[in-house]
Tab-separated table of C-alpha atoms in Angstrom:
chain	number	residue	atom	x	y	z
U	1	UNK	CA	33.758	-28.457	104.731
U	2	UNK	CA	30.719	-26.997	102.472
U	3	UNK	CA	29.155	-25.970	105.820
U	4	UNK	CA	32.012	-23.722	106.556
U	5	UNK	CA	32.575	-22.314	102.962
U	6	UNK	CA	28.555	-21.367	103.000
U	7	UNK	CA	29.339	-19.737	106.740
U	8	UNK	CA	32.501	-18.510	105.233
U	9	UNK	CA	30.246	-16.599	102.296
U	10	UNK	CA	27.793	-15.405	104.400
U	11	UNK	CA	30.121	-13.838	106.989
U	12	UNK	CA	31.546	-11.747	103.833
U	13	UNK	CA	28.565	-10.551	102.487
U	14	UNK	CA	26.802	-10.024	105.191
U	15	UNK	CA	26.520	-6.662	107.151
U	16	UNK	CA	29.357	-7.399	109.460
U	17	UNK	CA	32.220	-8.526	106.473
U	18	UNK	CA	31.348	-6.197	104.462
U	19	UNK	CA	32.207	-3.169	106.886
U	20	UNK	CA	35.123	-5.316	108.531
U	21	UNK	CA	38.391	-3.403	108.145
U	22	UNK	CA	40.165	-5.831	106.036
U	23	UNK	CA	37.392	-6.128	103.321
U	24	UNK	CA	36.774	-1.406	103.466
U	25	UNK	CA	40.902	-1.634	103.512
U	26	UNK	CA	40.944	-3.935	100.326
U	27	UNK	CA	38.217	-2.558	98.506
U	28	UNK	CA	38.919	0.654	98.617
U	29	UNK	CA	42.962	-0.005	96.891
U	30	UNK	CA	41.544	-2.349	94.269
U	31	UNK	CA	39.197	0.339	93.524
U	32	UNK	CA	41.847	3.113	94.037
U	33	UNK	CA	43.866	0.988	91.962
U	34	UNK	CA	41.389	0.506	89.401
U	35	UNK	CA	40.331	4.173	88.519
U	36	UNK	CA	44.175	5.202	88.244
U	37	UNK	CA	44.342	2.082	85.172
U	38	UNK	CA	40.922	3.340	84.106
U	39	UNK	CA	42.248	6.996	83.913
U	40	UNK	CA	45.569	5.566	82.062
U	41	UNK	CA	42.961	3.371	79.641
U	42	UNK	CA	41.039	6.661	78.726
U	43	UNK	CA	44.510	9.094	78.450
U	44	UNK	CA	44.244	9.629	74.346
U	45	UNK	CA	40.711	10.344	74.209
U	46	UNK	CA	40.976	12.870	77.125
U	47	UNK	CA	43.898	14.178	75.154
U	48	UNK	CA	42.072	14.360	71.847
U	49	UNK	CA	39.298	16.023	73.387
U	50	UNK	CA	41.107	17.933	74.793
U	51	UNK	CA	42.624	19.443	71.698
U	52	UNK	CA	39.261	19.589	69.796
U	53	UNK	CA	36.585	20.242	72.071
U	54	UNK	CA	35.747	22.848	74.976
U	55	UNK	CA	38.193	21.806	77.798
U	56	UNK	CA	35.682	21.308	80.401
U	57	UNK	CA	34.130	18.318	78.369
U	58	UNK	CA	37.192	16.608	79.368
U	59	UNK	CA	35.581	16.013	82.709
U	60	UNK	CA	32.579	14.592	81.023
U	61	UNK	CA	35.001	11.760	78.932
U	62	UNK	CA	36.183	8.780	81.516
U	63	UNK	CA	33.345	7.164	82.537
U	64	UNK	CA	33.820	4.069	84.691
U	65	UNK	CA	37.217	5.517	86.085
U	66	UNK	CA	35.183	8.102	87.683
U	67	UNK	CA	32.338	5.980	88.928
U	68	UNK	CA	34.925	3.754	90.429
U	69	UNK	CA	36.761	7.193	91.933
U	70	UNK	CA	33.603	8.145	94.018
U	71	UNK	CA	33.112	4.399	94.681
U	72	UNK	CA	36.553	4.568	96.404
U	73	UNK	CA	36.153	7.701	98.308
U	74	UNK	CA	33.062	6.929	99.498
U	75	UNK	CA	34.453	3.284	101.094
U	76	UNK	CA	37.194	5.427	102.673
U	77	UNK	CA	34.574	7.544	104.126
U	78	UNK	CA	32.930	4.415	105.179
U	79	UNK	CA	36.739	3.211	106.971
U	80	UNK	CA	37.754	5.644	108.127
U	81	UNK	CA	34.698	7.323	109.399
U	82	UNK	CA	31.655	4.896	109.944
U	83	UNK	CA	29.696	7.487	112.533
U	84	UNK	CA	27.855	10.587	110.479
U	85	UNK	CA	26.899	11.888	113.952
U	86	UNK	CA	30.296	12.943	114.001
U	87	UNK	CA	30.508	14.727	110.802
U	88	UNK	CA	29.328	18.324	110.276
U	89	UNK	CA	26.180	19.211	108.217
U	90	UNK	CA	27.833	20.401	104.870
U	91	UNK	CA	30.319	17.564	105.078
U	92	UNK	CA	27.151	15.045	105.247
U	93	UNK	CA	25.864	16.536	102.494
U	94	UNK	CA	28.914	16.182	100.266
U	95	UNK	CA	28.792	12.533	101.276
U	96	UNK	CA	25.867	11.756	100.384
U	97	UNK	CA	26.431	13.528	96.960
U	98	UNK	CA	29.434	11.389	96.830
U	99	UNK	CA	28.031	8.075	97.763
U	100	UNK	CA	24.623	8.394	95.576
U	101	UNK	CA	27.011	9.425	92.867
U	102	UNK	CA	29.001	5.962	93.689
U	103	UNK	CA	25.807	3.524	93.561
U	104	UNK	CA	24.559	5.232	90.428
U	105	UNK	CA	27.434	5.685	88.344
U	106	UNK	CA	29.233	2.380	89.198
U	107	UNK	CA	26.060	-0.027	88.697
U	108	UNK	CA	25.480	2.178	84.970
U	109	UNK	CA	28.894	1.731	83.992
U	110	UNK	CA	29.497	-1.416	85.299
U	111	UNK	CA	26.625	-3.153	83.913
U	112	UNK	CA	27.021	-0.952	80.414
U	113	UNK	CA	30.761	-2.178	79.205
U	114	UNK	CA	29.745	-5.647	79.288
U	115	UNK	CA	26.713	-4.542	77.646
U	116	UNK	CA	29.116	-2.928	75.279
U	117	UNK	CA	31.299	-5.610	74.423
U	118	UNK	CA	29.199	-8.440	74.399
U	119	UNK	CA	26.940	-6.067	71.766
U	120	UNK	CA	30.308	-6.008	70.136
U	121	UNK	CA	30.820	-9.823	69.879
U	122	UNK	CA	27.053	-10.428	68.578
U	123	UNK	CA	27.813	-8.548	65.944
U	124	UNK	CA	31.062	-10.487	65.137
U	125	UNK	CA	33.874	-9.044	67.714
U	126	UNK	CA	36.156	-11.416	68.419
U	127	UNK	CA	36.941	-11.064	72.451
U	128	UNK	CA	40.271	-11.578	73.735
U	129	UNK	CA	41.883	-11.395	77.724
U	130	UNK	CA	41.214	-7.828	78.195
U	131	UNK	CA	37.260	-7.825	77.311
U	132	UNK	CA	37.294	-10.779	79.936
U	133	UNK	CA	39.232	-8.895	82.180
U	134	UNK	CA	36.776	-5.670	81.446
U	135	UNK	CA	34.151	-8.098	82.224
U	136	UNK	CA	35.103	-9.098	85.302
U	137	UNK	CA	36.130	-5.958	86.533
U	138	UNK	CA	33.159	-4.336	85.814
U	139	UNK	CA	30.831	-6.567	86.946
U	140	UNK	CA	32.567	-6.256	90.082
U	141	UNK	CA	31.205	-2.278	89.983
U	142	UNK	CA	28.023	-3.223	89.383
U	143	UNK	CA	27.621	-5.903	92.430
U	144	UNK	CA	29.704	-3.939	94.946
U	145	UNK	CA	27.681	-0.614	94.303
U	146	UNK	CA	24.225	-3.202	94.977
U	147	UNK	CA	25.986	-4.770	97.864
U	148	UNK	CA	27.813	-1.071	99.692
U	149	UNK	CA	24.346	1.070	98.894
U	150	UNK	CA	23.029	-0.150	102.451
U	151	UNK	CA	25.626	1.597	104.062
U	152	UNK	CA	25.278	5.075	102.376
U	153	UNK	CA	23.015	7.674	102.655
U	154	UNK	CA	20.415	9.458	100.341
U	155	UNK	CA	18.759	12.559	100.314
U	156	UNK	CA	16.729	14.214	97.808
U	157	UNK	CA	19.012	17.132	97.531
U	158	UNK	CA	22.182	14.915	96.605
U	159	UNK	CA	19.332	12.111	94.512
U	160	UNK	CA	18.389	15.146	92.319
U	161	UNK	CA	22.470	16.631	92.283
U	162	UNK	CA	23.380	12.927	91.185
U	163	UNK	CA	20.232	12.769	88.358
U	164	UNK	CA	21.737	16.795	86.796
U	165	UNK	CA	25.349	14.675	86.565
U	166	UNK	CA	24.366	11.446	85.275
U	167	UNK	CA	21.581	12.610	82.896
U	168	UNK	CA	23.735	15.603	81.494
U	169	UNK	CA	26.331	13.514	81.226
U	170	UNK	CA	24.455	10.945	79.057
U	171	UNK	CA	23.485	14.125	76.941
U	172	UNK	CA	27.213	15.464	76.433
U	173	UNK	CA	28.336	12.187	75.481
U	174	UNK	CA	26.273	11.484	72.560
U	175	UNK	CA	25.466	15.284	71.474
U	176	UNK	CA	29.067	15.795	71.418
U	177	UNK	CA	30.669	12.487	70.981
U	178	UNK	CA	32.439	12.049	73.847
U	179	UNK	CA	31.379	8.891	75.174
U	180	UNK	CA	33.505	5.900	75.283
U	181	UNK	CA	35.375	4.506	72.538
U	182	UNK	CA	32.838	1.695	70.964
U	183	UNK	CA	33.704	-1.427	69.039
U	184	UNK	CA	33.348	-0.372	64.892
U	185	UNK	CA	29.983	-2.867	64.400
U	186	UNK	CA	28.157	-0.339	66.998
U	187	UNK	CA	28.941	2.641	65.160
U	188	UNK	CA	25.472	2.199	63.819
U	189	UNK	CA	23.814	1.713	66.858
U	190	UNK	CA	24.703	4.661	68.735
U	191	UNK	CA	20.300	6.229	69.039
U	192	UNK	CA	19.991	2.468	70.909
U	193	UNK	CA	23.291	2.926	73.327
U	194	UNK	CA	22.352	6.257	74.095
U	195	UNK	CA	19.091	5.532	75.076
U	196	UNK	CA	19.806	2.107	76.601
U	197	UNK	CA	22.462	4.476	78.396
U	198	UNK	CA	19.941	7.079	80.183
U	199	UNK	CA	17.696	3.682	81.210
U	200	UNK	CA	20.845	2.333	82.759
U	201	UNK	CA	21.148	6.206	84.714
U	202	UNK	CA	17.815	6.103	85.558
U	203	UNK	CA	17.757	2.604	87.404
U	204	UNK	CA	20.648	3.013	88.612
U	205	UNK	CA	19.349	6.540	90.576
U	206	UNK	CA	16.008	4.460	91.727
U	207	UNK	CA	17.925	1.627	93.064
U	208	UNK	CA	19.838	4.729	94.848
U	209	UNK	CA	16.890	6.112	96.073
U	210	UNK	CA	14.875	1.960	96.961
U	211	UNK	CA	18.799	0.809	98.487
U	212	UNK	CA	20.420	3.737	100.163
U	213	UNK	CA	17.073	5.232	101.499
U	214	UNK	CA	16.326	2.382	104.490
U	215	UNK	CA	19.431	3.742	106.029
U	216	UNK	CA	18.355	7.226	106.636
U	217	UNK	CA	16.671	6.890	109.906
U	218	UNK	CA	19.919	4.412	111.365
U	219	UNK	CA	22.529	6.922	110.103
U	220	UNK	CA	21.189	10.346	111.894
């Protein structure tokens, strides 16, 4: 019985589960599923900045609702259509923009809010369901982003694109408070998020680059 469990497990994460259409088809509507609760989870600070700041910083505001939203188009891509060869040049390049943008963004934020909230509780939070539940969810990012890079495709083009979103994006946040409502006992801690922030963008982009990059040469 613990034979076939351990077959069981590496079946699933292994090259051909991971691509089978019942794990793509189930990823992609938890994750579909998941950015639409993220989106609802962020709705009154989008609406307050909204009314006080410049409205294109609105784009800048939910976070791990749109790493999971690349995440989830680029498993569709990967469903629906496994073989680049078939895909035109400018739509390969918006994939990969897409797909880098998915690895990055949803190991950062993934790997951040637990940061965040188990910050919180050292500091003397006390967590309930939902911080669990955050927990869990976005842990999830953070391992299917490691696990899906092999299957997506980098170029330096789309590496440096997805470096200009992230980076800027880490620089909007904290220049112009916008980033993600914190726990009160981190209020004074914000010049250690924000840098602890642009490490998690920038190893998140070179495990981009080391992860997605040894599929090049296969996906031509």
């Amino acid at each position: 019985m613990q034979e076939r469990y351990i077959q069981s497990a590496r079946f699933w994460l292994g090259e051909k589960g991971l691509v089978s259409p019942f794990m793509l088809k189930s990823l992609f509507w938890i994750n579909a599923l998941g950015t639409v609760y993220g989106f609802y989870w962020y709705w009154d600070q989008l609406q307050k900045v909204w009314d006080t700041k410049p409205g294109w910083m609105v784009l800048l505001v939910p976070d791990s609702p749109t790493a999971s939203l690349f995440f989830t188009i680029a498993i569709g891509w990967l469903w629906l259509s496994p073989e680049r060869r078939l895909s035109n040049p400018n739509t390969l390049i918006i994939r990969s923009f897409v797909e880098v943008l998915a690895v990055v963004t949803s190991f950062k934020y993934g790997i951040w809010a637990v940061a965040m909230i188990f910050g919180g509780q050292a500091q003397g939070d006390v967590l309930n369901w939902q911080h669990y539940m955050l927990v869990g969810s976005h842990l999830g990012m953070a391992a299917e982003a490691l696990l899906y890079a092999r299957f997506f495709q980098v170029r330096k083009g789309t590496l440096a694109a997805a470096a200009f979103w992230t980076l800027y994006n880490d620089l909007a946040d904290y220049r112009f408070g916008i980033f993600p409502y914190l726990s009160d006992v981190l209020d004074d801690d914000l010049s250690v998020i924000q840098a602890f922030t642009m490490l998690l963008s920038v190893t998140g982009l070179g495990l981009a680059l080391l992860l997605c990059g040894g599929r090049r040469k296969r996906s031509k």
